[in-house]
PDB file of C-alpha atoms in Angstrom:
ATOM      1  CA  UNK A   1     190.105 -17.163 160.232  1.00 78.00           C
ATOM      2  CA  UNK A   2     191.339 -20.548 159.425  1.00 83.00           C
ATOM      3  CA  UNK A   3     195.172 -21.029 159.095  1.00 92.00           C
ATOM      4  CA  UNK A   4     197.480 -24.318 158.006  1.00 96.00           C
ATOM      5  CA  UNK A   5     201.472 -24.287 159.053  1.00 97.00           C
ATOM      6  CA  UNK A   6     203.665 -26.621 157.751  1.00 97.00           C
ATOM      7  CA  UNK A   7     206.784 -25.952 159.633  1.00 96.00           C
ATOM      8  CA  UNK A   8     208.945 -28.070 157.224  1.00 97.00           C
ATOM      9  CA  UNK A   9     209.981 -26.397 154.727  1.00 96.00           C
ATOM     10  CA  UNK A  10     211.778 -30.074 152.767  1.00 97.00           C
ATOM     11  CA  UNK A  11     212.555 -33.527 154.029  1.00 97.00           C
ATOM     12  CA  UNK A  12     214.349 -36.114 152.127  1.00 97.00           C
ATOM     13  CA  UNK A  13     214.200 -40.315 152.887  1.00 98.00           C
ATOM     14  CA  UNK A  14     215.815 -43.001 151.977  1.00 98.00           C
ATOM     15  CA  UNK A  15     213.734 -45.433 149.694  1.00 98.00           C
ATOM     16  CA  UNK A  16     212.128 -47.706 151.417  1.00 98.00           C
ATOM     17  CA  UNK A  17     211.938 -45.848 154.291  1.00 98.00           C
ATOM     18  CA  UNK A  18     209.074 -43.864 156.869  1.00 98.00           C
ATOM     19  CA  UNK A  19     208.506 -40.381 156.710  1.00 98.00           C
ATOM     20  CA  UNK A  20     206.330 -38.121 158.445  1.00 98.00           C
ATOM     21  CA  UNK A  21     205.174 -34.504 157.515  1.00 98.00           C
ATOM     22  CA  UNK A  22     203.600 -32.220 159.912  1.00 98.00           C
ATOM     23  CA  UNK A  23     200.722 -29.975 159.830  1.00 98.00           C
ATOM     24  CA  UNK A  24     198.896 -27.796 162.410  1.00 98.00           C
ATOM     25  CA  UNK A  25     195.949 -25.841 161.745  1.00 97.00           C
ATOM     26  CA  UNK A  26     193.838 -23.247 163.333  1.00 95.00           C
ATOM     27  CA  UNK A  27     190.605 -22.789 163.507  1.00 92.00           C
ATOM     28  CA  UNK A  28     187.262 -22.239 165.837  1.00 89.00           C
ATOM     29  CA  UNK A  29     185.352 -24.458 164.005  1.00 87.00           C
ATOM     30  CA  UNK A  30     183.924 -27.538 165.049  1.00 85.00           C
ATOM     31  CA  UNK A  31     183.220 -29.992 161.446  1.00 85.00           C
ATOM     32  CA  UNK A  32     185.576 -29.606 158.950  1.00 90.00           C
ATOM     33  CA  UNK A  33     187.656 -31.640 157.237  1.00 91.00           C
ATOM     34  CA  UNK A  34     191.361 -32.100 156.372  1.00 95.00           C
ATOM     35  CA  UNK A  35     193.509 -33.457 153.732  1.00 96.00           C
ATOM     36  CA  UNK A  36     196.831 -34.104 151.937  1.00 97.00           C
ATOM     37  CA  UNK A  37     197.581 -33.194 148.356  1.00 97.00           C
ATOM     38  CA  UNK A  38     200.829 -34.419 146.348  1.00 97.00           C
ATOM     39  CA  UNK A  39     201.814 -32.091 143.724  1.00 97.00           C
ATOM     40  CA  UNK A  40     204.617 -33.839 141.699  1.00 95.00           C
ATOM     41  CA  UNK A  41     206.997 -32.375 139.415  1.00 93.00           C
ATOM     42  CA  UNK A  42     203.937 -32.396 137.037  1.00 92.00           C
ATOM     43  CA  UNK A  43     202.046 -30.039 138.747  1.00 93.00           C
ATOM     44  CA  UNK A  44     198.914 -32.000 139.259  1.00 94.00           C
ATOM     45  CA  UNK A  45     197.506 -31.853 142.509  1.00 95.00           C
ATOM     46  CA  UNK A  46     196.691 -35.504 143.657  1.00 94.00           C
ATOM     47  CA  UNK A  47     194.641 -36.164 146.850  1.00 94.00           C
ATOM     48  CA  UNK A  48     196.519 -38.172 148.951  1.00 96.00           C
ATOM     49  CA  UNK A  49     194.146 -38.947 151.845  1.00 96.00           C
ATOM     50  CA  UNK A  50     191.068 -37.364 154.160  1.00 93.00           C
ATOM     51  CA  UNK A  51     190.074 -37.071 157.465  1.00 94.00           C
ATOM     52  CA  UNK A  52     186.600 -35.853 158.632  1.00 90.00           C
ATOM     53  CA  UNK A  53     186.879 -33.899 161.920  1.00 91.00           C
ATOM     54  CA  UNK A  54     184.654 -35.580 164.018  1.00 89.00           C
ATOM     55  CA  UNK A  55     185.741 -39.260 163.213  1.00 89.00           C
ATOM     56  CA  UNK A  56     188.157 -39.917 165.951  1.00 87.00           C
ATOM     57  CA  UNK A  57     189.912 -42.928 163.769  1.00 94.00           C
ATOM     58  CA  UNK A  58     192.973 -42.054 161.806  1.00 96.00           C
ATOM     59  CA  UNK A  59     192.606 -42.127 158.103  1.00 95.00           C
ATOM     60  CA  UNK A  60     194.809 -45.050 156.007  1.00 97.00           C
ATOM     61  CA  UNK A  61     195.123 -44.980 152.389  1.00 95.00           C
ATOM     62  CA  UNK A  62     197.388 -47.925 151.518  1.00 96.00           C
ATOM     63  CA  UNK A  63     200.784 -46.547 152.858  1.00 98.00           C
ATOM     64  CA  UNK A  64     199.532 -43.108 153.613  1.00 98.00           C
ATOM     65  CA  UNK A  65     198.397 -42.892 156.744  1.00 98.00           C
ATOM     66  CA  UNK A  66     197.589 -39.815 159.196  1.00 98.00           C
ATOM     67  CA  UNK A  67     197.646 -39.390 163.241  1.00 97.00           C
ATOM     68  CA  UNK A  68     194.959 -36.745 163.710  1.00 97.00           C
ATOM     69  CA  UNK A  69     194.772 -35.031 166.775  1.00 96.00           C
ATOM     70  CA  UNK A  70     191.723 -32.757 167.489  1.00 94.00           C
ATOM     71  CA  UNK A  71     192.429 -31.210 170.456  1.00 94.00           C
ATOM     72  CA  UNK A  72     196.435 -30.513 169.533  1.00 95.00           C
ATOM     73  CA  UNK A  73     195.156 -29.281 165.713  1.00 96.00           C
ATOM     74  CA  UNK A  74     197.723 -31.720 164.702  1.00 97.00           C
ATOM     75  CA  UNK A  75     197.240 -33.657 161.080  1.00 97.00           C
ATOM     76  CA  UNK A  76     200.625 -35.468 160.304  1.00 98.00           C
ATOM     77  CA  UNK A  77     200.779 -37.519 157.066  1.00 98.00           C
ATOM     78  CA  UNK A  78     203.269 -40.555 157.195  1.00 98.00           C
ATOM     79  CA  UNK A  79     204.043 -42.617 154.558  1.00 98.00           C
ATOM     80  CA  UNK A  80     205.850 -45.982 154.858  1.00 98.00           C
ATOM     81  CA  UNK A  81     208.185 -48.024 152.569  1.00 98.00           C
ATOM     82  CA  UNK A  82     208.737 -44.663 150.705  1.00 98.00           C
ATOM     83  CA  UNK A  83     208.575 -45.173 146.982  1.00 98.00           C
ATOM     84  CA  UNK A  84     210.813 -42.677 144.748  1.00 97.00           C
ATOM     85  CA  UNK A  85     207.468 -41.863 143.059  1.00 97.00           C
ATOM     86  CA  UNK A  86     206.487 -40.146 146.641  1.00 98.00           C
ATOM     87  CA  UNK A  87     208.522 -37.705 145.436  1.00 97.00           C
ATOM     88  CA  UNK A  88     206.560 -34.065 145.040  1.00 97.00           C
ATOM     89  CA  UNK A  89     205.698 -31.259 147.071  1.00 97.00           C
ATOM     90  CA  UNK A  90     202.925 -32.002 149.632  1.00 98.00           C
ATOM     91  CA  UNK A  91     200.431 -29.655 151.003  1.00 98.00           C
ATOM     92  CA  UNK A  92     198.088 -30.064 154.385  1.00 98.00           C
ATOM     93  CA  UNK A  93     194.828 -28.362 153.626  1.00 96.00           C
ATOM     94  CA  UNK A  94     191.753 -27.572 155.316  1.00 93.00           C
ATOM     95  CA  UNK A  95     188.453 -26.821 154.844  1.00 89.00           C
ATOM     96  CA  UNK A  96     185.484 -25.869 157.085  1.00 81.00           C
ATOM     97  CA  UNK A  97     181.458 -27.854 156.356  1.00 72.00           C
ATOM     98  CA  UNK A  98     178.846 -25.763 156.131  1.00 65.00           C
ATOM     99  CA  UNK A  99     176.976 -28.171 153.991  1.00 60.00           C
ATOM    100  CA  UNK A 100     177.972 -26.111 150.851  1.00 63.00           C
ATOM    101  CA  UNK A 101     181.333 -25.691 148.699  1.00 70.00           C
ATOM    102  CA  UNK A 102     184.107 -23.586 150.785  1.00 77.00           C
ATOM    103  CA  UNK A 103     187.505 -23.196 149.632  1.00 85.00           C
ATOM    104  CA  UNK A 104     190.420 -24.944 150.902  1.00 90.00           C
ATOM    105  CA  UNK A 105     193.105 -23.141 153.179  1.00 92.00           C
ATOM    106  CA  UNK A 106     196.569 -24.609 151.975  1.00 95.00           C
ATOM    107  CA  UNK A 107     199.516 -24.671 153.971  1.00 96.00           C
ATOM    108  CA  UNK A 108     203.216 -23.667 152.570  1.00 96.00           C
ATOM    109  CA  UNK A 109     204.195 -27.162 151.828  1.00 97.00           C
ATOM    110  CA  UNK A 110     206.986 -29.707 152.085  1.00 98.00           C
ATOM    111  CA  UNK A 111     208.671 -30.726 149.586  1.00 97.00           C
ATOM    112  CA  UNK A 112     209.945 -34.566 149.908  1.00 98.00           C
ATOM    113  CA  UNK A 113     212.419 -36.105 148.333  1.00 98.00           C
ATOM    114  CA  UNK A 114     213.087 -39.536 148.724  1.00 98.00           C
ATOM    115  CA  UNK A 115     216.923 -40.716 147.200  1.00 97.00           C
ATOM    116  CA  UNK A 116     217.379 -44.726 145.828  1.00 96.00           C
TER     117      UNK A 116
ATOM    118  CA  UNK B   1     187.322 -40.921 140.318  1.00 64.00           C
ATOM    119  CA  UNK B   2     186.083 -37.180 138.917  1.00 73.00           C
ATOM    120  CA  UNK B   3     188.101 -35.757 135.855  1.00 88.00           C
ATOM    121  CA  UNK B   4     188.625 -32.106 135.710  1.00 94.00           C
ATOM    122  CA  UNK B   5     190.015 -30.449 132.100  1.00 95.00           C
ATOM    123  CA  UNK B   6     191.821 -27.661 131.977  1.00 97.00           C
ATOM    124  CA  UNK B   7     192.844 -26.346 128.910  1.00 97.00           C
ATOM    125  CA  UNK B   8     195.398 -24.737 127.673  1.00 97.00           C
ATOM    126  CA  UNK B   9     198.476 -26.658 129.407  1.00 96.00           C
ATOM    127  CA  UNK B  10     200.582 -24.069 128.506  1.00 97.00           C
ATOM    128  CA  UNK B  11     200.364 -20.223 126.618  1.00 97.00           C
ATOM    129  CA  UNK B  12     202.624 -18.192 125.663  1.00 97.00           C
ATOM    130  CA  UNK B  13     201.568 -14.407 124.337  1.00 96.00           C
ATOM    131  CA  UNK B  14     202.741 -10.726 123.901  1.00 96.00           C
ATOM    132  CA  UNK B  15     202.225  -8.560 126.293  1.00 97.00           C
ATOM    133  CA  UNK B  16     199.106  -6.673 126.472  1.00 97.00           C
ATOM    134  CA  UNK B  17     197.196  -9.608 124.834  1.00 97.00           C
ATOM    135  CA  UNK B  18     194.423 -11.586 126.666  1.00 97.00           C
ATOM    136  CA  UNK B  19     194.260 -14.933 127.630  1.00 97.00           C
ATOM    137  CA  UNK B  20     191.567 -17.515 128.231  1.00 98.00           C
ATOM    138  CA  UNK B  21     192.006 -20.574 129.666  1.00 98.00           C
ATOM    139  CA  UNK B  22     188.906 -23.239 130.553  1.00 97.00           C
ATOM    140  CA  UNK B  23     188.571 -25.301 133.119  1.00 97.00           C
ATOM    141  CA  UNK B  24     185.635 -28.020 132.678  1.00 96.00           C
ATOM    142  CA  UNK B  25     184.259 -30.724 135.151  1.00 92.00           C
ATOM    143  CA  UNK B  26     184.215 -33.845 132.627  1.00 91.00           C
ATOM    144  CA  UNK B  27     181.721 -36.430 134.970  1.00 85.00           C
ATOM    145  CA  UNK B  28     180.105 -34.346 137.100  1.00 85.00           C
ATOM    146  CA  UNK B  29     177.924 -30.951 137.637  1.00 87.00           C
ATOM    147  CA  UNK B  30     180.117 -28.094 139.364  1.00 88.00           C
ATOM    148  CA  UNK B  31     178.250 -25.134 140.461  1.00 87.00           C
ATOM    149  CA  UNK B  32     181.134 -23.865 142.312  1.00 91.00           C
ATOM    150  CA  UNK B  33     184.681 -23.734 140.751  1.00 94.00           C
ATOM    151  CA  UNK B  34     187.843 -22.625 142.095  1.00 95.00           C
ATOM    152  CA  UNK B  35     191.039 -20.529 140.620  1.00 97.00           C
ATOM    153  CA  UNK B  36     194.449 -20.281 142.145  1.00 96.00           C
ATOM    154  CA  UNK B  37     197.517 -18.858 141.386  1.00 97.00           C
ATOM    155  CA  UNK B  38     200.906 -20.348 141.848  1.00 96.00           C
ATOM    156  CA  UNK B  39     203.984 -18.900 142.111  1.00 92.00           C
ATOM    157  CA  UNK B  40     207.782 -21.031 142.037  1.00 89.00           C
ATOM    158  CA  UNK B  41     207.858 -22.959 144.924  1.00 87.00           C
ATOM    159  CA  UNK B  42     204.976 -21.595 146.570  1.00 92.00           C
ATOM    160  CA  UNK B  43     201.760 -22.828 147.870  1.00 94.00           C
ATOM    161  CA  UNK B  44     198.676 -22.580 146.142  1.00 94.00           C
ATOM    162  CA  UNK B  45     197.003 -19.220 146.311  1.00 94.00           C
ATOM    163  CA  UNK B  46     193.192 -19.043 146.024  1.00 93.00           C
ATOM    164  CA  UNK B  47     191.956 -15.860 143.633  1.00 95.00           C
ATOM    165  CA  UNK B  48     188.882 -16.628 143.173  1.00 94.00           C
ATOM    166  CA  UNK B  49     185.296 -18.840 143.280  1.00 93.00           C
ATOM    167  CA  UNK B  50     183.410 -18.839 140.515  1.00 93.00           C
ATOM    168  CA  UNK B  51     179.549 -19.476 140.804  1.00 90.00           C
ATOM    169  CA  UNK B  52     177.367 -20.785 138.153  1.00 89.00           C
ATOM    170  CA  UNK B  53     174.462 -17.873 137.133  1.00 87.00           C
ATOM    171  CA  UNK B  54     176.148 -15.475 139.503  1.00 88.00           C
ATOM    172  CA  UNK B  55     179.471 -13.105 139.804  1.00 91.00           C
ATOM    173  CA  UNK B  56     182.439 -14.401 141.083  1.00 93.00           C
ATOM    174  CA  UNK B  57     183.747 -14.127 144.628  1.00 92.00           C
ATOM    175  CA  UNK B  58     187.240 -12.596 144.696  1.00 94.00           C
ATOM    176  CA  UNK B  59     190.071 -12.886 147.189  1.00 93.00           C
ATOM    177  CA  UNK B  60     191.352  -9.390 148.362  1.00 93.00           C
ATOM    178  CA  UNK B  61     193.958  -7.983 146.185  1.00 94.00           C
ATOM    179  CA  UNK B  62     192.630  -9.913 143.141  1.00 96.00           C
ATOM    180  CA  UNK B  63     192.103  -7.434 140.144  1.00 95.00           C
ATOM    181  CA  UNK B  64     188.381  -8.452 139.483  1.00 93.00           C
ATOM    182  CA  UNK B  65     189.083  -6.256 135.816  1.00 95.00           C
ATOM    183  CA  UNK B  66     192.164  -8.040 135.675  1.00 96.00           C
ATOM    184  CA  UNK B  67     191.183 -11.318 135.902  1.00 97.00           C
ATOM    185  CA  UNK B  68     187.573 -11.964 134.407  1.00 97.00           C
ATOM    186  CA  UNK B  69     185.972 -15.396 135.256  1.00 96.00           C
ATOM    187  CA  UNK B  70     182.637 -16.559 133.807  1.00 94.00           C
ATOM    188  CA  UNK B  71     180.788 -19.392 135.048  1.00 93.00           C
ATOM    189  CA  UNK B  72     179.000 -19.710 131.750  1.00 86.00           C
ATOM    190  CA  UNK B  73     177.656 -23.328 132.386  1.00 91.00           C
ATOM    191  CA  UNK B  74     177.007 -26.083 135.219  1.00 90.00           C
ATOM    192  CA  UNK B  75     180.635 -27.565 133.800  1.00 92.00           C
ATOM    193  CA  UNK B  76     182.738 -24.425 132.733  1.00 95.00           C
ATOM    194  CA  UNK B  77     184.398 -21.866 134.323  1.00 96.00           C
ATOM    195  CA  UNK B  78     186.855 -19.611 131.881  1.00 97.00           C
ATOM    196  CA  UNK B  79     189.414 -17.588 133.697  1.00 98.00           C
ATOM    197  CA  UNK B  80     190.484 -14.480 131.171  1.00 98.00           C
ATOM    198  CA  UNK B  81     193.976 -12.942 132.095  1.00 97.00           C
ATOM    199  CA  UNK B  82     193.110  -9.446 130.088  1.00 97.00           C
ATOM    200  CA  UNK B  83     196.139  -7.548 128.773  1.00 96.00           C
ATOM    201  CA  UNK B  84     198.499  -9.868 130.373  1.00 96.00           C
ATOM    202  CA  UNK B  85     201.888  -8.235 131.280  1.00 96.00           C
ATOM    203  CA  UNK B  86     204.876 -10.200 132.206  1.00 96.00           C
ATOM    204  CA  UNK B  87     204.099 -10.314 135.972  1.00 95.00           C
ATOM    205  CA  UNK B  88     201.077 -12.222 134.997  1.00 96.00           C
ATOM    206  CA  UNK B  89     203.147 -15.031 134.014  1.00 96.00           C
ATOM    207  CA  UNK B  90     202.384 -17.915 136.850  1.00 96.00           C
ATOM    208  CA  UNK B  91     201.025 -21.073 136.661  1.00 97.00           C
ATOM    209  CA  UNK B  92     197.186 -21.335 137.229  1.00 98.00           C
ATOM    210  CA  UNK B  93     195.094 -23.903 138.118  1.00 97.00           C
ATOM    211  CA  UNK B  94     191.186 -24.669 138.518  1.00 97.00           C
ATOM    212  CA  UNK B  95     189.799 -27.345 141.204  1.00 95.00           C
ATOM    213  CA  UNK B  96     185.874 -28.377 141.357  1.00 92.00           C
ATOM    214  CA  UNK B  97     184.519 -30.055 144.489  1.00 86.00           C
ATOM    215  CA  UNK B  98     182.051 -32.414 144.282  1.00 75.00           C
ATOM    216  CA  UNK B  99     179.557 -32.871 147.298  1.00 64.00           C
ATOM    217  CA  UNK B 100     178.299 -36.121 145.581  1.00 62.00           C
ATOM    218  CA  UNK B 101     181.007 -38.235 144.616  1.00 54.00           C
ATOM    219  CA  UNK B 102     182.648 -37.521 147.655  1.00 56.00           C
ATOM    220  CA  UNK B 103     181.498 -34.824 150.257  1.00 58.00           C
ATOM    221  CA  UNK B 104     184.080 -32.179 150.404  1.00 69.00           C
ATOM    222  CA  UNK B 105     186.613 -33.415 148.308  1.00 83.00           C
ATOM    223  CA  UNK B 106     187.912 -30.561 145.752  1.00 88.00           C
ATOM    224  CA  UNK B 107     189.137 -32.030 142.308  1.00 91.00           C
ATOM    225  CA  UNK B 108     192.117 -30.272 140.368  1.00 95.00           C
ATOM    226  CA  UNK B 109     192.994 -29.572 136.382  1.00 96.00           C
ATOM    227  CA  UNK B 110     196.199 -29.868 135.581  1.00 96.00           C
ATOM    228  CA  UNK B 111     197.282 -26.421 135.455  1.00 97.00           C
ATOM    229  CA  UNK B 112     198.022 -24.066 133.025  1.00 98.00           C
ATOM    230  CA  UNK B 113     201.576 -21.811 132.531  1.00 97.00           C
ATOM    231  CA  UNK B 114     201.095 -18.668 130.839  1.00 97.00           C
ATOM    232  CA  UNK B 115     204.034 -17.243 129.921  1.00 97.00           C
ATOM    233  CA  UNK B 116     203.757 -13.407 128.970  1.00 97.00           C
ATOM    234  CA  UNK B 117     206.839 -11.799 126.697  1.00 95.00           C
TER     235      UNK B 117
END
């Protein structure tokens, strides 16, 4: 069974600022892929960025960007010159490719707060 | 980018009343939907897949009576909460993925709050 830890529970940054958010996963699986949802105070879940398993370059969205590490099960989100709109709960999820629909495995969360 | 609708935003009702709430992919063709739960400052908890022209998949410890989803078209899944008591009351939300806009990628509704009195 697949399982996503995000060992913090909130973080807070200054505007302007760098942040990073951690994730580890587990799983025996070799394609998958693995991504980072914002869920701001209204609720909607936003994709943030993606990473496909077996591409070995970090994905960048803008001033998202993530440092994937296969072999660790590491997928870390950091986002740079922190906007007070970054504010929301975020959530590391993964899912497995089997060349159909499978759900997503969510982690805990971390909610970020970023202060002016 | 897809648009999934769910509808309502927010219900309130008695308790032992039923509740219906839709979740429709607006731009695209969803054979497989998706129904979570979420608590207050939890994650999102997965109850259920819902499968166009077949039964729906349930997580373990989902009331399948409970909760009845129909898959009734390739762009609607309902979600019925049947005699809703007040520990029903969560926020629910639908997601869609969408192998052809972009492979893997799972698209959400905005949620719904039921409130049970």
């Amino acid at each position: 069974a697949q399982t996503v830890t995000q060992s913090q529970p909130e973080m807070s940054v200054q505007e302007a600022e760098t942040v990073t958010l951690s994730c580890t996963y587990d799983t025996s699986e070799s394609n998958y892929y693995l991504f980072w949802y914002k869920q701001p105070p209204s609720r909607q879940m936003i994709l943030v960025i993606r990473q496909e398993a077996y591409k070995q370059q970090n994905a960048t969205e803008n001033r998202f960007s993530v440092n994937f590490q296969k072999a660790a099960k590491s997928f870390s989100l950091k986002i740079s010159d922190s906007q007070l709109g970054d504010t929301a709960m975020y959530f590391c999820a993964f899912v497995r490719y089997s060349g159909g629909y499978n759900k997503l495995i969510f982690g805990a969360g971390t909610r970020l707060a970023v202060h002016p | 980018g897809a648009v999934v609708s769910q509808h309502p935003s927010r219900v309130i009702c008695k308790s032992g009343t039923s509740v219906k709430i839709e979740c429709r992919s607006l731009d695209f063709q969803a054979t497989t939907m998706f129904w979570y739960r979420q608590f207050p400052k939890q994650s999102l908890m997965l109850m259920a897949t819902s499968n166009e022209g077949s039964k729906a998949t349930y997580e373990q410890g989902v009331e399948k009576d409970k909760f009845l989803i129909n898959h009734a078209s390739l762009t609607l899944s309902t979600l019925t909460v049947t005699s809703a008591h007040p520990e029903d009351s969560s926020f629910y939300i639908c997601s869609a993925p969408s192998l052809l806009l972009a492979k893997n990628i799972q698209y959400f509704g905005a949620g719904t709050r039921l409130s049970v009195l």
